[in-house]
Coordinates of C-alpha atoms in Angstrom, one line a residue:
M264 CA -0.2 0.1 0.3
S265 CA 1.1 3.3 -0.9
I266 CA 2.1 6.3 2.0
N267 CA -1.7 8.1 0.3
E268 CA -3.1 5.0 0.1
E269 CA -2.8 4.5 3.7
Q270 CA -3.5 8.5 3.9
A271 CA -6.9 7.9 2.3
M272 CA -7.4 4.7 4.7
G273 CA -6.3 7.1 7.8
R274 CA -9.2 6.4 9.9
E275 CA -8.8 2.6 9.8
F276 CA -4.9 2.6 11.7
D277 CA -4.9 2.9 15.5
E278 CA -3.1 6.1 16.1
T279 CA -6.5 7.9 14.2
S280 CA -9.6 7.0 16.8
S281 CA -9.5 6.0 20.3
P282 CA -8.9 1.8 21.1
R283 CA -11.7 -0.4 21.2
P284 CA -10.9 -1.9 24.8
L285 CA -9.3 -5.3 25.0
E286 CA -11.6 -8.4 25.9
W287 CA -9.6 -10.4 27.8
D288 CA -9.8 -14.0 28.2
S289 CA -7.8 -15.9 31.6
P290 CA -6.1 -18.4 30.3
A291 CA -8.8 -21.7 30.1
G292 CA -9.7 -20.4 33.6
A293 CA -7.8 -23.2 35.2
K294 CA -4.9 -21.3 37.2
P295 CA -1.1 -22.9 36.8
T296 CA 0.6 -25.7 38.0
G297 CA 4.3 -26.6 37.7
P298 CA 7.6 -24.8 37.8
A299 CA 5.9 -21.8 35.6
A300 CA 3.0 -21.1 38.0
S301 CA 5.4 -19.2 41.1
H302 CA 7.0 -16.6 37.1
M303 CA 3.5 -16.5 36.5
G304 CA 3.4 -12.8 36.8
T305 CA 7.1 -12.0 38.1
P306 CA 8.4 -11.0 35.1
V307 CA 12.6 -11.9 36.0
G308 CA 14.2 -9.0 37.3
G309 CA 10.9 -7.6 39.4
P310 CA 8.3 -6.7 38.3
G311 CA 7.0 -4.3 35.3
L312 CA 5.4 -1.0 34.7
F313 CA 2.2 -1.5 37.4
R314 CA 3.5 -0.9 41.2
A315 CA -0.4 -0.6 42.3
V316 CA -3.5 -3.2 42.0
A317 CA -6.3 -0.5 43.0
L318 CA -9.8 -2.6 43.3
D319 CA -13.3 -1.9 44.5
F320 CA -15.0 -4.2 46.8
D321 CA -18.5 -5.1 45.7
G322 CA -19.5 -6.9 42.0
T323 CA -15.4 -6.6 41.8
I324 CA -13.6 -9.5 43.9
T325 CA -17.3 -10.7 46.0
D326 CA -20.7 -11.2 44.5
D327 CA -22.6 -11.7 47.4
G328 CA -21.5 -9.4 49.8
G329 CA -19.8 -11.6 51.6
P330 CA -15.4 -12.3 52.3
P331 CA -13.8 -12.8 47.9
D332 CA -13.0 -16.6 47.6
D333 CA -9.9 -18.5 48.2
A334 CA -8.4 -18.8 45.0
L335 CA -9.1 -14.7 44.9
I336 CA -7.3 -14.2 48.1
A337 CA -4.9 -16.5 47.1
A338 CA -4.3 -14.0 44.0
L339 CA -4.0 -11.6 46.0
A340 CA -1.4 -12.9 48.7
A341 CA 1.1 -13.8 44.8
T342 CA 0.4 -10.5 43.7
R343 CA 1.7 -8.9 46.6
A344 CA 4.5 -11.2 46.8
A345 CA 6.0 -10.0 43.4
G346 CA 6.0 -6.1 45.0
I347 CA 2.8 -5.0 43.6
A348 CA 1.3 -3.2 46.2
V349 CA -2.8 -4.1 46.9
V350 CA -5.2 -1.0 47.7
L351 CA -9.2 -2.2 48.3
V352 CA -10.8 1.4 46.8
T353 CA -14.8 0.9 48.2
G354 CA -17.4 2.8 49.1
R355 CA -18.4 0.4 52.7
I356 CA -18.2 1.3 56.0
A357 CA -15.4 0.3 57.1
A358 CA -16.5 -0.9 60.3
E359 CA -19.1 -2.3 57.7
L360 CA -16.7 -4.2 55.0
E361 CA -14.4 -5.5 58.0
Q362 CA -18.2 -7.5 59.4
A363 CA -17.6 -8.9 55.9
W364 CA -14.8 -9.4 55.5
P365 CA -13.0 -10.0 58.4
G366 CA -9.2 -10.1 57.6
A367 CA -9.3 -6.9 54.5
V368 CA -7.2 -4.5 55.9
G369 CA -4.5 -7.2 56.5
A370 CA -4.9 -9.0 53.4
V371 CA -4.1 -5.9 51.2
D372 CA -1.7 -2.7 51.5
C373 CA -4.2 -0.1 51.9
V374 CA -7.8 1.1 52.2
V375 CA -9.3 3.5 50.6
A376 CA -12.8 3.8 52.4
E377 CA -16.1 5.5 52.3
N378 CA -15.7 6.2 48.3
G379 CA -12.6 8.2 49.0
A380 CA -13.8 9.1 52.9
V381 CA -11.4 7.1 54.5
L382 CA -7.5 5.7 54.5
L383 CA -6.6 3.1 56.5
T384 CA -4.3 0.3 56.9
S385 CA -3.5 -2.7 59.9
T386 CA -1.1 -0.2 61.6
W387 CA -3.1 3.0 61.3
R388 CA -6.5 5.3 59.5
R389 CA -7.2 8.8 59.0
L390 CA -9.9 10.5 58.0
L391 CA -9.8 12.5 54.3
A392 CA -12.4 15.3 55.0
A393 CA -14.6 16.3 57.5
P394 CA -17.5 14.2 58.9
I395 CA -20.9 15.6 56.9
D396 CA -23.0 17.8 59.3
P397 CA -24.7 15.7 62.0
R398 CA -27.8 18.0 61.0
L399 CA -28.7 16.2 58.1
D400 CA -28.6 13.2 60.4
A401 CA -31.9 14.6 61.7
A402 CA -33.7 16.5 59.5
L403 CA -33.0 12.7 57.3
A404 CA -35.4 11.0 60.3
R405 CA -37.3 13.3 60.5
A406 CA -38.0 13.4 57.1
G407 CA -38.4 9.2 57.6
I408 CA -34.9 8.5 55.2
T409 CA -33.3 5.7 56.2
V410 CA -29.5 6.4 56.7
R411 CA -25.9 5.1 58.0
R412 CA -23.4 7.4 59.3
G413 CA -19.7 6.3 58.8
E414 CA -17.3 8.0 59.5
V415 CA -17.5 10.3 57.3
L416 CA -20.1 10.1 54.5
L417 CA -23.9 8.7 54.4
A418 CA -25.3 6.6 53.1
G419 CA -28.8 5.4 51.8
A420 CA -30.8 4.2 48.8
A421 CA -31.0 5.3 45.8
V422 CA -34.4 6.0 45.0
D423 CA -34.2 8.6 48.1
E424 CA -31.6 10.9 46.3
A425 CA -34.9 13.5 45.7
A426 CA -35.8 13.8 49.1
I427 CA -31.9 13.7 50.5
L428 CA -31.1 16.6 47.7
G429 CA -34.1 18.7 49.0
E430 CA -32.6 18.2 52.3
V431 CA -28.9 19.1 51.5
R432 CA -30.1 21.8 50.1
T433 CA -32.7 23.3 52.7
L434 CA -30.0 23.2 55.2
Q435 CA -27.2 24.4 52.8
L436 CA -24.5 22.3 53.1
G437 CA -21.5 21.6 50.5
C438 CA -22.0 18.0 50.0
Q439 CA -22.3 15.6 46.9
T440 CA -24.1 12.2 45.9
L441 CA -23.3 9.7 44.5
A442 CA -25.7 6.4 42.9
N443 CA -23.5 3.1 42.9
R444 CA -25.8 0.6 42.0
G445 CA -29.0 1.1 44.1
E446 CA -27.1 2.5 47.0
L447 CA -26.5 6.2 47.5
M448 CA -23.4 8.2 49.2
V449 CA -23.6 11.5 50.9
L450 CA -20.2 13.1 50.3
P451 CA -18.3 15.9 51.2
A452 CA -17.4 18.0 47.9
G453 CA -14.6 17.1 46.2
V454 CA -14.1 13.1 47.8
T455 CA -14.4 10.5 45.3
K456 CA -12.4 6.6 45.2
A457 CA -9.7 9.1 42.5
S458 CA -8.9 11.2 45.4
G459 CA -8.6 8.7 48.0
L460 CA -6.5 6.3 46.3
S461 CA -4.4 9.4 45.0
Q462 CA -3.6 10.0 48.5
A463 CA -3.3 6.4 48.6
L464 CA -0.6 6.2 46.2
V465 CA 1.4 8.7 48.2
Q466 CA 1.3 6.7 50.8
L467 CA 2.9 4.0 49.4
G468 CA 5.2 5.7 47.7
L469 CA 3.6 5.2 43.6
S470 CA 2.5 6.9 40.9
P471 CA -0.9 6.6 39.5
H472 CA 1.0 5.8 35.9
N473 CA 1.9 2.8 37.5
T474 CA -1.6 2.0 39.0
I475 CA -4.2 -0.3 37.4
A476 CA -8.1 0.6 38.6
V477 CA -10.8 -2.8 38.5
G478 CA -14.5 -2.1 38.8
D479 CA -17.8 -2.5 38.1
A480 CA -20.0 0.1 39.2
E481 CA -20.4 4.1 38.0
N482 CA -18.4 5.5 41.2
D483 CA -15.9 3.2 39.7
L484 CA -15.4 5.5 36.9
A485 CA -13.3 7.9 38.6
L486 CA -10.4 5.9 39.3
Q487 CA -9.1 6.1 35.2
D488 CA -7.8 9.0 36.0
M489 CA -5.6 8.2 39.0
S490 CA -4.4 5.0 37.2
E491 CA -2.4 3.8 34.1
L492 CA -5.1 0.9 32.8
M493 CA -8.7 0.9 34.0
V494 CA -9.5 -2.8 34.0
A495 CA -13.6 -3.4 34.3
V496 CA -14.8 -7.1 35.9
G497 CA -17.1 -8.9 32.9
N498 CA -20.6 -8.1 35.2
A499 CA -19.9 -4.2 35.4
V500 CA -22.1 -1.1 33.7
G501 CA -22.4 -0.1 30.2
S502 CA -20.4 2.7 31.4
L503 CA -17.6 1.7 32.5
R504 CA -17.4 -1.3 29.8
A505 CA -17.9 1.4 27.4
T506 CA -14.8 3.0 29.4
A507 CA -11.8 1.1 30.1
D508 CA -9.2 -0.3 28.7
V509 CA -9.6 -4.1 29.9
V510 CA -13.2 -6.1 30.2
L511 CA -12.7 -9.4 31.5
D512 CA -14.3 -12.3 30.5
Q513 CA -14.7 -13.7 33.7
P514 CA -17.2 -11.8 36.8
D515 CA -15.7 -10.5 39.2
G516 CA -13.9 -12.5 41.9
A517 CA -13.1 -14.9 39.5
G518 CA -11.5 -12.7 36.7
V519 CA -10.5 -10.5 39.1
A520 CA -8.3 -13.2 40.5
A521 CA -7.3 -14.5 36.9
F522 CA -6.4 -11.3 35.8
L523 CA -4.5 -10.5 38.0
R524 CA -1.6 -13.6 37.4
S525 CA -2.0 -12.2 34.2
D526 CA 1.3 -11.0 31.8
I527 CA -0.9 -7.9 32.0
V528 CA -0.3 -7.7 35.5
S529 CA 3.1 -8.6 35.6
G530 CA 4.0 -6.4 32.8
H531 CA 5.4 -9.3 29.8
R532 CA 2.0 -8.2 27.6
P533 CA 1.7 -4.5 27.5
V534 CA -1.3 -3.0 27.2
H535 CA -2.1 1.2 26.0
S536 CA -4.5 3.7 28.3
R537 CA -7.1 5.0 25.5
R538 CA -6.9 7.7 27.7
W539 CA -3.2 8.5 27.8
R540 CA -1.7 9.9 24.6
V541 CA 0.7 11.6 22.9
L542 CA 0.7 13.6 19.9
L543 CA 2.7 13.6 16.9
G544 CA 0.7 15.7 14.7
V545 CA -1.5 15.8 11.9
D546 CA -2.1 14.5 8.5
D547 CA -3.0 15.6 5.8
D548 CA -6.9 15.2 6.9
D549 CA -6.0 17.3 10.0
V550 CA -6.0 13.4 11.9
D551 CA -4.7 13.4 14.7
V552 CA -1.3 11.0 14.6
E553 CA -0.4 9.8 18.7
L554 CA 0.9 7.0 20.9
P555 CA 0.6 5.2 23.8
A556 CA 1.8 7.7 26.0
S557 CA 3.3 4.1 27.7
G558 CA 4.3 0.4 27.1
L559 CA 6.3 0.9 24.2
N560 CA 10.2 1.8 22.7
L561 CA 10.6 4.9 19.7
L562 CA 13.1 5.4 17.9
I563 CA 13.2 9.4 16.8
T564 CA 15.9 9.0 13.3
G565 CA 16.3 11.5 10.2
A566 CA 19.8 13.8 9.1
T567 CA 21.9 16.2 11.3
G568 CA 19.6 19.1 11.9
C569 CA 16.6 18.1 10.9
G570 CA 14.0 18.4 13.7
K571 CA 14.3 15.1 15.9
S572 CA 15.5 16.9 19.0
Y573 CA 12.1 19.6 18.1
L574 CA 9.8 16.4 18.0
A575 CA 11.3 14.9 20.7
G576 CA 10.6 18.2 23.2
L577 CA 7.3 17.6 21.8
L578 CA 6.4 14.2 23.2
G579 CA 8.6 15.0 26.4
E580 CA 6.4 18.5 27.1
Q581 CA 3.6 16.5 27.1
L582 CA 4.2 13.3 29.0
V583 CA 5.4 15.1 32.0
Q584 CA 1.9 17.6 31.9
Q585 CA 0.9 14.4 32.2
G586 CA 2.4 13.3 35.1
Y587 CA 4.8 11.0 34.1
S588 CA 8.2 11.3 35.0
V589 CA 10.8 11.5 32.5
L590 CA 14.5 11.4 32.7
V591 CA 16.1 12.6 29.2
I592 CA 20.0 11.8 29.0
D593 CA 21.2 15.2 27.1
P594 CA 24.8 15.7 25.7
E595 CA 24.3 18.8 24.2
G596 CA 21.7 20.9 25.7
D597 CA 19.2 20.4 23.5
H598 CA 16.1 19.7 26.4
I599 CA 17.4 22.2 28.8
G600 CA 14.0 23.6 27.2
L601 CA 11.7 21.5 29.3
S602 CA 12.7 22.7 32.8
H603 CA 10.0 25.7 31.9
L604 CA 6.9 22.7 32.8
S605 CA 5.8 22.5 36.3
G606 CA 7.5 19.4 37.6
A607 CA 11.4 19.5 35.8
I608 CA 14.3 20.3 37.1
V609 CA 17.3 20.6 34.9
V610 CA 20.4 19.6 36.8
G611 CA 24.5 19.9 35.5
G612 CA 24.6 22.3 32.3
G613 CA 27.2 24.9 34.1
L614 CA 26.2 23.6 37.3
S615 CA 27.4 20.8 39.8
L616 CA 26.4 17.3 38.1
P617 CA 25.0 15.6 40.3
E618 CA 26.1 11.5 41.2
P619 CA 23.4 9.3 38.9
D620 CA 21.8 8.0 42.2
E621 CA 21.5 11.4 43.4
V622 CA 19.9 11.9 39.9
L623 CA 17.1 8.4 39.9
R624 CA 16.4 10.3 44.5
L625 CA 15.3 13.5 42.3
L626 CA 12.6 11.2 40.1
H627 CA 11.3 11.2 43.2
H628 CA 10.1 14.3 44.5
R629 CA 6.7 13.8 43.2
Y630 CA 7.7 12.2 40.7
A631 CA 9.7 14.2 38.7
S632 CA 11.1 14.7 35.3
V633 CA 14.3 15.4 35.1
I634 CA 16.6 16.4 32.2
V635 CA 20.7 15.6 32.7
D636 CA 22.4 18.0 30.9
L637 CA 26.3 17.4 30.2
S638 CA 27.0 19.9 27.8
S639 CA 29.1 21.3 29.6
L640 CA 31.9 18.0 30.2
R641 CA 34.7 16.2 27.7
S642 CA 33.3 13.7 25.6
E643 CA 35.3 10.9 27.5
E644 CA 33.3 12.1 30.4
S645 CA 30.5 12.1 29.5
H646 CA 30.4 9.5 28.2
R647 CA 31.1 7.6 31.5
Y648 CA 28.7 9.5 33.3
Q649 CA 25.8 8.3 30.9
E650 CA 27.3 4.4 31.0
Q651 CA 27.2 4.9 35.3
L652 CA 23.9 6.3 35.3
L653 CA 22.6 3.6 32.9
A654 CA 24.0 0.8 34.0
R655 CA 21.8 2.7 37.6
I656 CA 18.8 2.9 35.9
E657 CA 16.8 -0.5 34.9
V658 CA 18.2 -0.9 38.9
H659 CA 15.8 1.8 40.2
R660 CA 13.1 0.9 38.2
R661 CA 13.2 -3.0 39.4
A662 CA 12.7 -1.4 43.2
T663 CA 10.7 1.9 42.3
G664 CA 8.5 1.6 39.0
L665 CA 10.4 5.1 38.1
P666 CA 11.5 7.0 36.0
H667 CA 8.5 6.1 32.9
W668 CA 10.8 7.4 30.1
V669 CA 14.1 7.4 29.6
F670 CA 15.0 9.4 26.8
L671 CA 18.3 8.9 25.7
D672 CA 19.5 11.6 22.9
E673 CA 23.3 11.1 20.7
A674 CA 21.6 7.4 21.2
D675 CA 24.0 5.5 19.2
Q676 CA 26.8 7.1 21.6
T677 CA 24.8 5.8 24.5
V678 CA 23.8 2.6 23.3
G679 CA 25.9 2.1 20.3
P680 CA 27.1 -1.4 19.9
V681 CA 28.7 -0.9 24.0
A682 CA 25.8 -1.2 24.7
A683 CA 25.3 -4.7 25.1
R684 CA 27.9 -5.0 27.6
L685 CA 27.0 -2.7 30.0
P686 CA 24.9 -4.1 33.5
G687 CA 21.3 -3.5 33.2
F688 CA 20.6 -2.1 30.0
E689 CA 16.9 -3.6 29.3
P690 CA 15.2 -1.9 26.8
A691 CA 12.5 -4.9 26.2
R692 CA 11.2 -3.7 30.0
K693 CA 9.4 0.0 27.8
G694 CA 10.0 3.6 28.1
Y695 CA 12.8 4.3 26.2
C696 CA 12.9 6.8 23.4
F697 CA 16.0 6.6 21.5
I698 CA 17.5 9.7 19.5
T699 CA 20.0 9.3 17.1
W700 CA 21.0 10.0 12.9
R701 CA 22.5 6.8 12.8
P702 CA 20.6 4.1 13.8
E703 CA 22.7 1.8 12.2
D704 CA 25.1 2.3 15.4
L705 CA 22.3 1.0 17.6
A706 CA 22.7 -1.9 20.1
M707 CA 20.9 -4.6 18.1
Q708 CA 19.0 -5.3 21.6
A709 CA 18.2 -1.6 21.9
V710 CA 16.7 -2.5 18.3
A711 CA 14.6 -6.2 18.8
A712 CA 12.9 -4.1 21.4
L713 CA 11.7 -1.1 19.4
D714 CA 7.8 -0.5 18.7
A715 CA 7.4 2.8 16.9
V716 CA 10.1 4.4 14.3
V717 CA 9.4 7.9 14.1
A718 CA 12.4 9.4 10.2
I719 CA 11.8 13.0 10.1
C720 CA 11.7 14.0 6.3
S721 CA 14.8 15.0 4.4
D722 CA 16.3 15.7 1.0
D723 CA 18.4 13.3 0.6
P724 CA 17.8 10.2 3.5
E725 CA 20.3 8.2 4.6
D726 CA 19.7 4.3 3.9
D727 CA 20.0 3.2 7.8
V728 CA 17.8 5.6 8.1
I729 CA 15.2 3.8 5.7
D730 CA 16.1 0.3 6.4
L731 CA 15.1 0.3 10.1
A732 CA 11.7 3.0 9.9
A733 CA 10.1 0.0 7.3
A734 CA 11.9 -2.6 8.7
V735 CA 9.8 -1.9 12.2
G736 CA 7.0 -1.2 9.8
E737 CA 7.3 -3.2 7.6
V738 CA 7.0 -0.9 4.8
P739 CA 8.6 -1.1 1.3
H740 CA 12.5 0.6 1.6
D741 CA 11.6 1.9 -1.5
E742 CA 8.4 3.6 -1.5
L743 CA 9.3 4.4 2.3
G744 CA 12.1 6.4 0.9
A745 CA 10.4 8.4 -1.8
A746 CA 7.5 9.5 1.2
L747 CA 10.7 10.7 3.8
A748 CA 12.4 12.8 0.0
A749 CA 9.3 14.3 -0.4
H750 CA 8.0 15.7 1.8
P751 CA 10.8 18.2 4.2
A752 CA 9.5 19.6 7.7
R753 CA 7.2 16.5 7.7
A754 CA 7.9 12.8 9.1
V755 CA 6.8 9.4 9.0
L756 CA 5.6 7.2 11.7
T757 CA 5.8 3.7 11.1
R758 CA 4.6 0.7 14.1
R759 CA 5.4 -2.8 14.8
E760 CA 1.7 -3.5 15.3
A761 CA 1.0 -1.6 12.0
P762 CA 2.7 -4.1 10.0
G763 CA 2.6 -2.4 6.1
R764 CA 1.6 1.1 7.3
A765 CA 3.0 4.3 7.0
R766 CA 1.8 7.8 8.4
L767 CA 3.2 11.2 7.1
F768 CA 2.2 14.1 9.3
T769 CA 3.6 17.1 10.6
P770 CA 4.4 18.1 13.9
G771 CA 2.7 20.0 16.3
E772 CA 3.6 23.2 18.0
R773 CA 5.3 22.5 21.2
A774 CA 5.2 24.4 24.4
T775 CA 8.0 24.9 25.8
P776 CA 11.1 26.5 24.1
H777 CA 13.5 24.2 21.6
L778 CA 16.8 25.0 22.3
R779 CA 19.5 23.3 20.1
H780 CA 23.3 22.1 21.2
V781 CA 22.7 25.3 23.3
H782 CA 25.1 24.6 25.0
K783 CA 27.3 22.1 22.0
Y784 CA 30.7 24.8 21.6
D785 CA 30.3 27.6 24.9
R786 CA 33.2 25.8 25.8
R787 CA 34.0 22.8 24.2
P788 CA 37.0 22.9 21.5
L789 CA 35.9 22.4 18.1
D790 CA 38.7 21.0 15.6
R791 CA 40.8 22.9 13.7
E792 CA 38.9 22.6 10.4
H793 CA 36.1 24.0 12.0
S794 CA 37.3 26.6 14.1
F795 CA 37.5 30.0 13.3
H796 CA 40.1 31.8 11.8
F797 CA 41.4 35.6 12.1
R798 CA 41.9 38.0 9.5
R799 CA 43.1 41.1 8.8
S800 CA 42.4 40.9 5.1
P801 CA 41.8 38.7 2.5
A802 CA 45.6 37.6 1.8
E803 CA 47.0 38.2 6.4
A804 CA 45.6 36.0 8.5
T805 CA 46.8 36.0 12.0
A806 CA 48.4 33.4 14.1
A807 CA 44.7 33.8 15.6
R808 CA 42.1 31.3 16.2
A809 CA 38.2 30.4 18.0
G810 CA 37.4 26.8 18.0
N811 CA 34.1 27.6 20.5
L812 CA 32.4 30.8 21.5
S813 CA 34.1 31.8 24.6
E814 CA 37.4 31.6 22.9
L815 CA 35.4 34.0 19.9
E816 CA 34.3 36.0 23.4
D817 CA 37.6 36.8 24.3
E818 CA 39.5 37.4 20.7
L819 CA 37.0 39.8 20.1
T820 CA 38.1 41.7 23.5
R821 CA 41.5 41.8 21.5
C822 CA 41.6 41.7 18.0
E823 CA 42.7 44.6 16.2
R824 CA 40.2 46.6 14.7
A825 CA 41.3 45.6 11.5
V826 CA 40.2 42.1 11.3
L827 CA 36.8 43.8 12.5
R828 CA 37.0 45.8 9.4
H829 CA 37.6 43.2 7.2
H830 CA 34.9 40.5 9.1
C831 CA 32.3 42.5 9.5
P832 CA 31.2 43.6 5.8
E833 CA 31.5 39.6 5.0
H834 CA 28.9 38.6 7.4
D835 CA 31.7 36.2 8.4
L836 CA 31.0 35.3 11.8
S837 CA 27.2 35.3 12.2
R838 CA 28.2 32.5 9.3
W839 CA 30.3 31.2 11.1
V840 CA 28.5 30.6 14.3
R841 CA 24.6 29.6 11.7
D842 CA 26.7 26.5 9.6
V843 CA 28.8 25.2 12.9
F844 CA 26.5 25.7 15.7
H845 CA 23.2 26.0 13.9
D846 CA 21.9 28.6 15.7
P847 CA 20.4 31.2 14.2
D848 CA 18.8 33.4 16.4
L849 CA 23.1 34.1 18.1
A850 CA 23.9 34.4 14.3
G851 CA 20.8 36.6 13.5
A852 CA 22.3 39.5 16.8
I853 CA 25.8 38.9 15.6
A854 CA 24.8 39.7 11.9
E855 CA 22.7 42.8 13.0
V856 CA 26.2 44.1 14.1
E857 CA 28.3 42.8 11.7
S858 CA 26.0 45.5 9.6
T859 CA 26.9 48.1 11.1
V860 CA 31.0 48.0 10.4
T861 CA 32.7 48.7 6.9
A862 CA 35.7 48.7 5.8
E863 CA 36.2 52.7 6.4
S864 CA 34.8 52.7 9.5
P865 CA 36.2 55.1 11.7
V866 CA 37.0 53.5 15.1
A867 CA 34.4 54.3 17.4
T868 CA 31.9 52.3 15.3
V869 CA 34.5 49.4 15.3
E870 CA 35.0 49.8 19.2
R871 CA 30.9 50.2 19.5
A872 CA 30.6 46.8 17.0
R873 CA 33.4 45.7 19.5
F874 CA 31.0 46.0 22.4
A875 CA 27.8 44.9 21.3
L876 CA 29.5 41.3 19.2
V877 CA 31.6 40.9 23.2
G878 CA 27.8 41.8 25.0
I879 CA 26.2 39.5 22.8
L880 CA 28.8 37.0 23.5
Q881 CA 28.6 37.4 27.2
E882 CA 25.2 36.8 27.5
R883 CA 24.9 33.7 26.1
L884 CA 27.7 32.0 27.6
L885 CA 26.2 33.4 30.7
R886 CA 23.1 30.7 30.0

C-alpha cells in the first residue's frame, strides 16, 4: 500500500481514533501449575510498569457481599509477593467492610473506604475529609429517610436521592450525592474514589501511572483518571465497560483472580491506555497522529539538523504535563527548555553535576522529571557518566517503577554496540526513546525492542534510516524512502503493531522552547578545521583562532580593528555561528551588529560594534 493510499485509509489506523477496549480471556480458566506457576505474573528481574492494583470490593472481588473466595485471596497474596501493592478502594463504611470480610485490612496494603473519605492500614487510619454535618442525619430522620453513618459519609438508598438532596439544599450544605447501583452515598464535595486512591498512592510512594484500577460500577469511573490502566470485570455496568482499557471475560472475583496472574499485570504483555496518549502531529486530512504514552520503545531518527530534538521535546513535554516521570539524558543541552514545565528540573550544564544515584533520587520528588544536561563535559567524561547512569536506571526501575520514560539523545553513542556489555540495560522493559542520526550504530537489543520509529523527512534520507523504519513497520523500502525525500519538514511514523502502514504527518507545536545544542560549543573546543580563523585581510591571516564561543568572545575583546573591518562586512562571524552551531537566533543578533561596520568605518564605530558583539556572546555564555 502506498503512503497516499494509507492516508486515505487513515481512519482504519489505530493512531487516528480511540482504541477499542481489550476483551481479555483468562487462560482456560485454570490456575497455572508446575514450575511456571511461581513465575506467572512476575517477570525476571522484578515487576514491570505496574506497581499497584486498586480493586473495588462489591461486584468486583466478591459477588455476594461476603469475603472473597480462596482463589482470589491467594491471587492477592501472590501479587503482593511479586512486589505489586494491592489497594482496596470501596464505597463501604469501614466498619461494615470489616464485618463482611474479617481480615480485609491485613490482606491488602491499604484500604480506601467510604468512597475516598477514609484511608486505613493494619496500623493506622486517617479521615481524608470532614464528616457530613450531623444536622443532615437529624433532618433525614424527621423525614422518615433511613441512612447509615460512616466516619465521614452517609449511606442510604438511591430511591431517596431527591428527598436527600432537598434536605441538603435546605441546610445549605456543601455535599454531593453519588448513586452506585441501588445505593446512594452522601459525601463531602470533591471526595471520590480517585481522590482517596491518590492519597493512598502517596502513602505507598507510587505513581498513578504505575497503577491498574479494577471495578464494576458507576463510582469506579473516577478511578480512570488515577490509574494507567482501567479494567472492567465481566459484570460491570455499561458505562464502565465502554470506557475501560480491558474488559474481563469473567465476572467479579473469578475474573479478577485470573487477571492478577496474567502477563498484563506482570508487564510481559503491554496494553495501551485509551486515555493516556501523546500527539505527534496531524496528517493531510487533519487527523491526529498519536502514540500511546507508555508501554513502548520509540526511535526518532533523521539527518543532522532535521528536527529530531524538536520532536523528542514535543513528546517529552506532553509526558511531563500528563504526570509521567521522564529522565532525559541530554549530551548537548537540547532539552533544557523542558524545565519551563512544572515538575521538570535541569541538573548539570554549567552547574555541578549530581552523582547518578542522586539524579535517580530526584525522580521521587512528586514523581519529577529530570533533564541531565551533560553539555559542559568533554566527550569522554560524558560517555563515562552516561554509562554509570544507564547501569543504574533499570535497577532503580525494578525497585520503584520510576522513571516511566528514559530519553537518550545521541543514543548511538550511549547505547551503541558497547551497550551489549552495559550491566542493567534492559530495553525490553519498555519506556525508552532513542534519538539518533545513526540508527545503524544502535545496539542490537535496542533495535530488537523497538515498537515504533519516527523518521524525519529530508532531501536525501540515509539508507540506514529508511531501512530501520521500513523494517519495524514492514513497509516497502523504496516507498518509504520516496516519502521521506519528497516531504521536507514532515515526518513518517511506522509501528510494529501496524505492519504495512506508514503515517506521514506534520509535527505539532511545542509549548516549551527548543534550544538546539545550546551549550554544545560554548566552551567545548572544536577541531582546527571547524574553528574560526581571524584575518586582517583576504591575504593576511593572524595567528588567532576560536574553537568555541568562549574563545570567540575572548578574541573579539582584543583583536585588531582591522580584523573587525575585514570580517564584519562579509558577515563571517554570523555565518560561522549559523553553519557550525546551527543557532539562527545568535547568528541573527551578530549579523545585525556586523551590518554597522564597513572596511572604512571610523574607530568609534568599530569599537561600538566590538562592545556589542562581546555583550551578545557574554549574555549567551551566562545562560
